XYZ file of C-alpha atoms in Angstrom:
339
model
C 30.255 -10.643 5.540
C 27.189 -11.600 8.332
C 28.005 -7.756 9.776
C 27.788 -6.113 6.449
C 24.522 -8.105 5.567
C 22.853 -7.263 8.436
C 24.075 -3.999 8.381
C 22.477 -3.930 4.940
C 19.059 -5.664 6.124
C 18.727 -3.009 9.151
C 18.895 -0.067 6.202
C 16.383 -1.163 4.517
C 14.680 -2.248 7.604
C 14.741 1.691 7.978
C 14.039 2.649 4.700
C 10.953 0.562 4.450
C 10.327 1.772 8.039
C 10.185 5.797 7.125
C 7.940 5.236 3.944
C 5.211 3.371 5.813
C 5.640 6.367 8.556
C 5.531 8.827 5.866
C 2.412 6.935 3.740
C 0.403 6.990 7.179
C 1.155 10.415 8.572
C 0.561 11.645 5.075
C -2.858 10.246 4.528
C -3.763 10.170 8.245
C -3.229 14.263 8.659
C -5.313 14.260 5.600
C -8.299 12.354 7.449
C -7.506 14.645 10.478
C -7.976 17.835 9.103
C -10.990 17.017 7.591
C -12.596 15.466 10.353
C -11.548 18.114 12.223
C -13.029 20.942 9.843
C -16.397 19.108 9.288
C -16.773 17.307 13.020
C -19.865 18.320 15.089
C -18.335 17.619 17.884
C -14.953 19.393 17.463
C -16.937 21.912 15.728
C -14.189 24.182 14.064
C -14.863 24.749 10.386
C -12.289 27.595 10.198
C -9.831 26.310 7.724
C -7.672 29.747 7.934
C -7.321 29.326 11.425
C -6.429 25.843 11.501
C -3.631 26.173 9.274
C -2.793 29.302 11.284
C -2.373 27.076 14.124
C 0.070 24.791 12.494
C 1.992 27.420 11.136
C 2.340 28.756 14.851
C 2.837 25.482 16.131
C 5.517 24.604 13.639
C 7.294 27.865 14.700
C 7.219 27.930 18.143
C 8.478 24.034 18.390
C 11.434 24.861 15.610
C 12.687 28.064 17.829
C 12.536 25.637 20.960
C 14.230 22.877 19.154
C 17.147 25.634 17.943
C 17.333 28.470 20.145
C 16.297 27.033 23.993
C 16.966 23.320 23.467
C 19.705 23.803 20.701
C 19.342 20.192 20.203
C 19.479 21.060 16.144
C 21.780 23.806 14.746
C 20.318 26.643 12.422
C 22.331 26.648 9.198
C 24.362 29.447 8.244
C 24.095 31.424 5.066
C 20.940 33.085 5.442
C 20.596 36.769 4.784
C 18.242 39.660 4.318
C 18.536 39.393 0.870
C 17.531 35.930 0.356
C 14.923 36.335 3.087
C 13.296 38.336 1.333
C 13.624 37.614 -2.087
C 13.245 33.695 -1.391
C 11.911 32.407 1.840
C 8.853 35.169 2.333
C 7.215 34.353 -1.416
C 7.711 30.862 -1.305
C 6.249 31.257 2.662
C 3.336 33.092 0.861
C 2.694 30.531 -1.731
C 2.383 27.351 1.173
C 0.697 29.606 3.105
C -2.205 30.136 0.341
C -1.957 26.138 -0.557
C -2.767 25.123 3.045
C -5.553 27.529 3.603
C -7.185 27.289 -0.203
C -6.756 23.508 0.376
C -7.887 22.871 3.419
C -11.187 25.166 2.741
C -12.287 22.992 0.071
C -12.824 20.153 2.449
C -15.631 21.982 3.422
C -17.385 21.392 -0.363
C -15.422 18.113 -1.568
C -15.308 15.544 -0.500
C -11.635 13.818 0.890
C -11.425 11.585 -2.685
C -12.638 14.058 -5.149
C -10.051 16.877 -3.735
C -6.989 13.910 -3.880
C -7.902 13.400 -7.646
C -8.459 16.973 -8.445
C -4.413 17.232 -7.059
C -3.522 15.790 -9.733
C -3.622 18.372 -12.097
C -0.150 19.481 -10.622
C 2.073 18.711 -12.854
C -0.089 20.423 -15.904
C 0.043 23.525 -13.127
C 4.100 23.754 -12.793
C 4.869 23.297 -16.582
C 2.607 25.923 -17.776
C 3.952 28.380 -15.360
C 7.166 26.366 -15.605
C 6.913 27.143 -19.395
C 6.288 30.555 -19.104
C 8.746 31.757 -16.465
C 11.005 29.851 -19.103
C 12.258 26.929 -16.524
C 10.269 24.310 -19.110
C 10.733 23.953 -22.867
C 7.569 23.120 -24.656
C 7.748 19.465 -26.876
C 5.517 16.998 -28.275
C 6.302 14.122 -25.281
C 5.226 16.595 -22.714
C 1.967 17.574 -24.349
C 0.721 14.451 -24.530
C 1.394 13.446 -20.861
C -0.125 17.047 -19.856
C -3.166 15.904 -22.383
C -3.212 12.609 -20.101
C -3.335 13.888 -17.006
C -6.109 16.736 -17.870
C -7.946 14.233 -19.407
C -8.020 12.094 -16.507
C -8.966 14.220 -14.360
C -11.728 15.729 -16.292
C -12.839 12.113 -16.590
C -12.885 11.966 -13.069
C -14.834 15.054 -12.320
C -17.339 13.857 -14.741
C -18.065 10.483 -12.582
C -18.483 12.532 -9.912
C -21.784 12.612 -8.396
C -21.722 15.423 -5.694
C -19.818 17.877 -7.340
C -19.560 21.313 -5.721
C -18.310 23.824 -8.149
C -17.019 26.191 -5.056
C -15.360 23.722 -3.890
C -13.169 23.056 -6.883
C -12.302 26.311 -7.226
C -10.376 26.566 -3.984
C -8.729 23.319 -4.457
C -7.632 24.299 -7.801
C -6.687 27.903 -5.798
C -4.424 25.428 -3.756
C -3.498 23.796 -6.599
C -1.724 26.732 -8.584
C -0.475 27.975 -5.576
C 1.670 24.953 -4.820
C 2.893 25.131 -8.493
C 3.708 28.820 -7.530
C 5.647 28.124 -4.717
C 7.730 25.003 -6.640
C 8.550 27.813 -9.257
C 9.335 30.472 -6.840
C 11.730 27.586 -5.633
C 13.459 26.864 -8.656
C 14.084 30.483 -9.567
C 14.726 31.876 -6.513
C 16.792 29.259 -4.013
C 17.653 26.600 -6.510
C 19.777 28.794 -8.377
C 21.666 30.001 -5.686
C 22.380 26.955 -4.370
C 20.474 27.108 -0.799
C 21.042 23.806 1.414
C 18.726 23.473 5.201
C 18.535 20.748 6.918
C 14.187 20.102 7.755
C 14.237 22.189 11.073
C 16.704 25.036 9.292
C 13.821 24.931 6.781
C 10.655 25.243 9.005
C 12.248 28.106 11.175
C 12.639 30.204 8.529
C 9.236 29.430 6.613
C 6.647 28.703 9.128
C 6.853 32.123 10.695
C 6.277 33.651 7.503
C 3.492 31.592 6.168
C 2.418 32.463 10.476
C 2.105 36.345 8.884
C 0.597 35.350 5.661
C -2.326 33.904 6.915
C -2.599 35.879 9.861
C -4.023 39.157 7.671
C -6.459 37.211 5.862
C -7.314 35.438 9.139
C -8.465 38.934 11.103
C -10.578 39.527 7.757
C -12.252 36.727 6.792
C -12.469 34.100 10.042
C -11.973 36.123 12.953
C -15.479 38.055 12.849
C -17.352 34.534 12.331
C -15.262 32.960 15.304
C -16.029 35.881 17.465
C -19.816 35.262 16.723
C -19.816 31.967 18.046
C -19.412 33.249 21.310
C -16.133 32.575 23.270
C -13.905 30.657 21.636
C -14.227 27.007 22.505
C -10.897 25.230 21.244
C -10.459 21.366 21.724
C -6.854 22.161 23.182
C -6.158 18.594 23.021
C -7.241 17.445 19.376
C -6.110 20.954 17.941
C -2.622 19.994 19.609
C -2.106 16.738 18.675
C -3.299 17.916 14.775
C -0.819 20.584 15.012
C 2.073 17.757 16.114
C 1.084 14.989 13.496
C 1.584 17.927 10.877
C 5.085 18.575 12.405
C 5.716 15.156 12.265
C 4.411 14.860 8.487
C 6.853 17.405 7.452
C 10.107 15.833 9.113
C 8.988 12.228 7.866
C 9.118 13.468 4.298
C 12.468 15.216 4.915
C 13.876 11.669 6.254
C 12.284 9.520 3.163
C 14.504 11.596 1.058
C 17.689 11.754 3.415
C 17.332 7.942 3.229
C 16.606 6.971 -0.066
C 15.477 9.514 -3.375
C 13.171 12.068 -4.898
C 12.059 8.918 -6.765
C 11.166 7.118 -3.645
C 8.880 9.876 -2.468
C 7.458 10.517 -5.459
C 6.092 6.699 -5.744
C 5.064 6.957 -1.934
C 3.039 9.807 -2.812
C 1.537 7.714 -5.243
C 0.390 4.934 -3.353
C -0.262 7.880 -0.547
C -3.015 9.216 -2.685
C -4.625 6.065 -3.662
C -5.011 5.082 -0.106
C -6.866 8.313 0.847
C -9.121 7.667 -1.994
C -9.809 4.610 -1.086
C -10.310 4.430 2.199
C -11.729 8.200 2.936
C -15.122 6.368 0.661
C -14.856 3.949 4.182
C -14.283 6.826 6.540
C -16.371 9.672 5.123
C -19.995 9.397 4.329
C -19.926 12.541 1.247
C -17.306 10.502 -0.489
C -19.228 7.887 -3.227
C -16.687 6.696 -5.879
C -18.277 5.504 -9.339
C -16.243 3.643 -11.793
C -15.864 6.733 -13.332
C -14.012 8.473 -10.718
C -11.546 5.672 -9.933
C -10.905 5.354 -13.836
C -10.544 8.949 -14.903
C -8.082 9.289 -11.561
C -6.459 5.622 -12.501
C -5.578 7.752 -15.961
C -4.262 10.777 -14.590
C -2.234 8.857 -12.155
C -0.049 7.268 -15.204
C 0.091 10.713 -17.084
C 1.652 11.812 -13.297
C 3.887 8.523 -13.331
C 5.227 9.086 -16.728
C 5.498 12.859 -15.606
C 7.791 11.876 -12.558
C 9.618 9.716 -14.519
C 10.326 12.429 -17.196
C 11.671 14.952 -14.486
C 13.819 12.237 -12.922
C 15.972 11.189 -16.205
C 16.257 15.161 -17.172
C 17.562 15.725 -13.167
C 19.993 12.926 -13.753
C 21.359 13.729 -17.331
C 22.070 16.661 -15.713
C 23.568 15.931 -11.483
C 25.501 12.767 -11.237
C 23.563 10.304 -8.414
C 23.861 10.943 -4.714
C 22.064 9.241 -2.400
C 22.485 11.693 0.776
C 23.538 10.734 4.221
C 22.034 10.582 7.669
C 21.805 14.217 9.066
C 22.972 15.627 5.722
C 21.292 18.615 4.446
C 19.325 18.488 1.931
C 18.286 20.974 -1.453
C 15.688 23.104 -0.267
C 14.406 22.201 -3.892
C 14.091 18.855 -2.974
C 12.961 19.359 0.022
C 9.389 20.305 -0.921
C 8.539 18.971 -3.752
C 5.043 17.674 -2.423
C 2.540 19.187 -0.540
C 1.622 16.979 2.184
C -0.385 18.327 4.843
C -3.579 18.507 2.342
């Protein structure tokens, strides 16, 4: 009975363990990327290129970790087929979330771009609705109505609004809800399992490619004009890593516990970026406004989670998955988190 209890007390020793890693890689990459975008000193305000560089990273460290290393197995079942029809548009999609996101750190400030995210959920039901994955009822109009007016609310207590700025985070923002679709019509349904690194191989290359064409274009002309390139090797590394990391910890929050459990971590995740990013960054000023438009939006997202989570289990009877199980690629992703 003493084993079993501490056995017990260690798991959620663990549990408790991989949320707090998860809540502080989450928000800290967040702080990262945009010091690292609007530093002086780093001086590297190329948000295509940074996310190009994690995208490399991520690829180069998976085919290590799988093909030299082989200290984690590549899942079977993928084909050319799926590939294509799958992996390379929902590659695309994260691909134009990370750059359109990580751009508008360059207008917004770290705060303002957290509660402008959470317009999500209005994003993936109206395309959800259309691509006729969502059925249309009174209860789900009036949380969408919540959360739009919350954020709306928000924008309005704003005091540094920069108009350019929303528009790429709201870029990133239907692009996410693209990519969550593409996911649900195209993997979900036939019934795709990878564990994290199985995932990242096949994805990161292709989101590599996606932003590699718009990179020559748009970034690679103002780089060049800056004389030779000067890259912090160091900082760019260990940003590339933490975003690595970020990606596996969310994997293991959900191989531990649920969907629900991450979804209430990236709650409290997002309130702790607004929060402290008005200690950490001096264009973020919240106004009572802000913080009560965003405290609004945040329960039309809570009662949207919850919604989702009763429909998923009316439908699939409760798992909790095991250590070193795969997981849904579905579930997988359900939150951007390098942003």
């Amino acid at each position: 009975m003493a084993d079993r209890s501490k056995g017990f007390m260690r798991d959620e020793f663990v549990t408790y363990a991989y949320i707090l890693l998860y809540i502080a890689l989450s928000s800290g990459q967040i702080f990262f990327n945009k010091w690292v975008l609007s530093s002086k000193e780093i001086n590297f305000p190329y948000p295509l290129g940074l996310t190009l560089l994690h995208m490399i990273f991520s690829s180069v460290l998976c085919f290590l970790l799988t093909k030299v290393l082989k200290i984690v197995k590549v899942e079977e079942g993928m084909t050319l087929e799926i590939y294509v029809t799958s992996v390379i548009p929902i590659g695309a999609m994260f691909a134009m979330t990370l750059w359109l996101g990580n751009t508008a750190y360059l207008y917004i400030s770290v705060a303002f771009a957290q509660m402008l995210k959470a317009i999500m959920p209005v994003a993936v039901f109206i395309l959800g609705v259309a691509a006729g994955l969502e059925m249309m009822s009174c209860r789900m109009l009036l949380i969408m109505s919540i959360i739009s007016f919350g954020v709306l609310v928000a924008s309005y207590g704003e005091l540094n609004i920069n108009w350019i700025g929303v528009v790429y985070q709201m870029g990133g923002v239907v692009g996410e809800a693209l990519r969550l679709i593409f996911m649900e019509l195209l993997v979900k349904r036939k019934g795709i399992k990878l564990n994290p690194i199985s995932l990242m191989y096949y994805v990161s290359p292709c989101s590599a490619i996606c932003l590699f064409v718009p990179w020559i274009f748009l970034e690679k002309s103002k780089m060049d004009g800056n004389g030779p390139w000067n890259f912090h090797f160091v900082v760019l590394t260990l940003n590339s890593l933490c975003t690595f990391a970020l990606n596996l910890s969310v994997f293991l929050v959900i191989s531990h516990t649920s969907a629900l459990t991450i979804r209430v971590a990236g709650v409290v995740k997002d309130w702790v970026v607004v929060l402290v990013s008005a200690l950490l960054f001096a264009d973020t000023k919240l106004t009572i406004i802000n913080l009560f438009g965003y405290a609004i939006a945040i329960a039309g997202v809570a009662a949207y989670n919850n919604h989702k989570l009763k429909k998923e289990a009316s439908k699939v009877p409760t798992e909790t998955p095991g250590d070193g199980e795969s997981i849904p690629l579905v579930s997988q992703t359900n939150t951007n988190t390098e942003r």
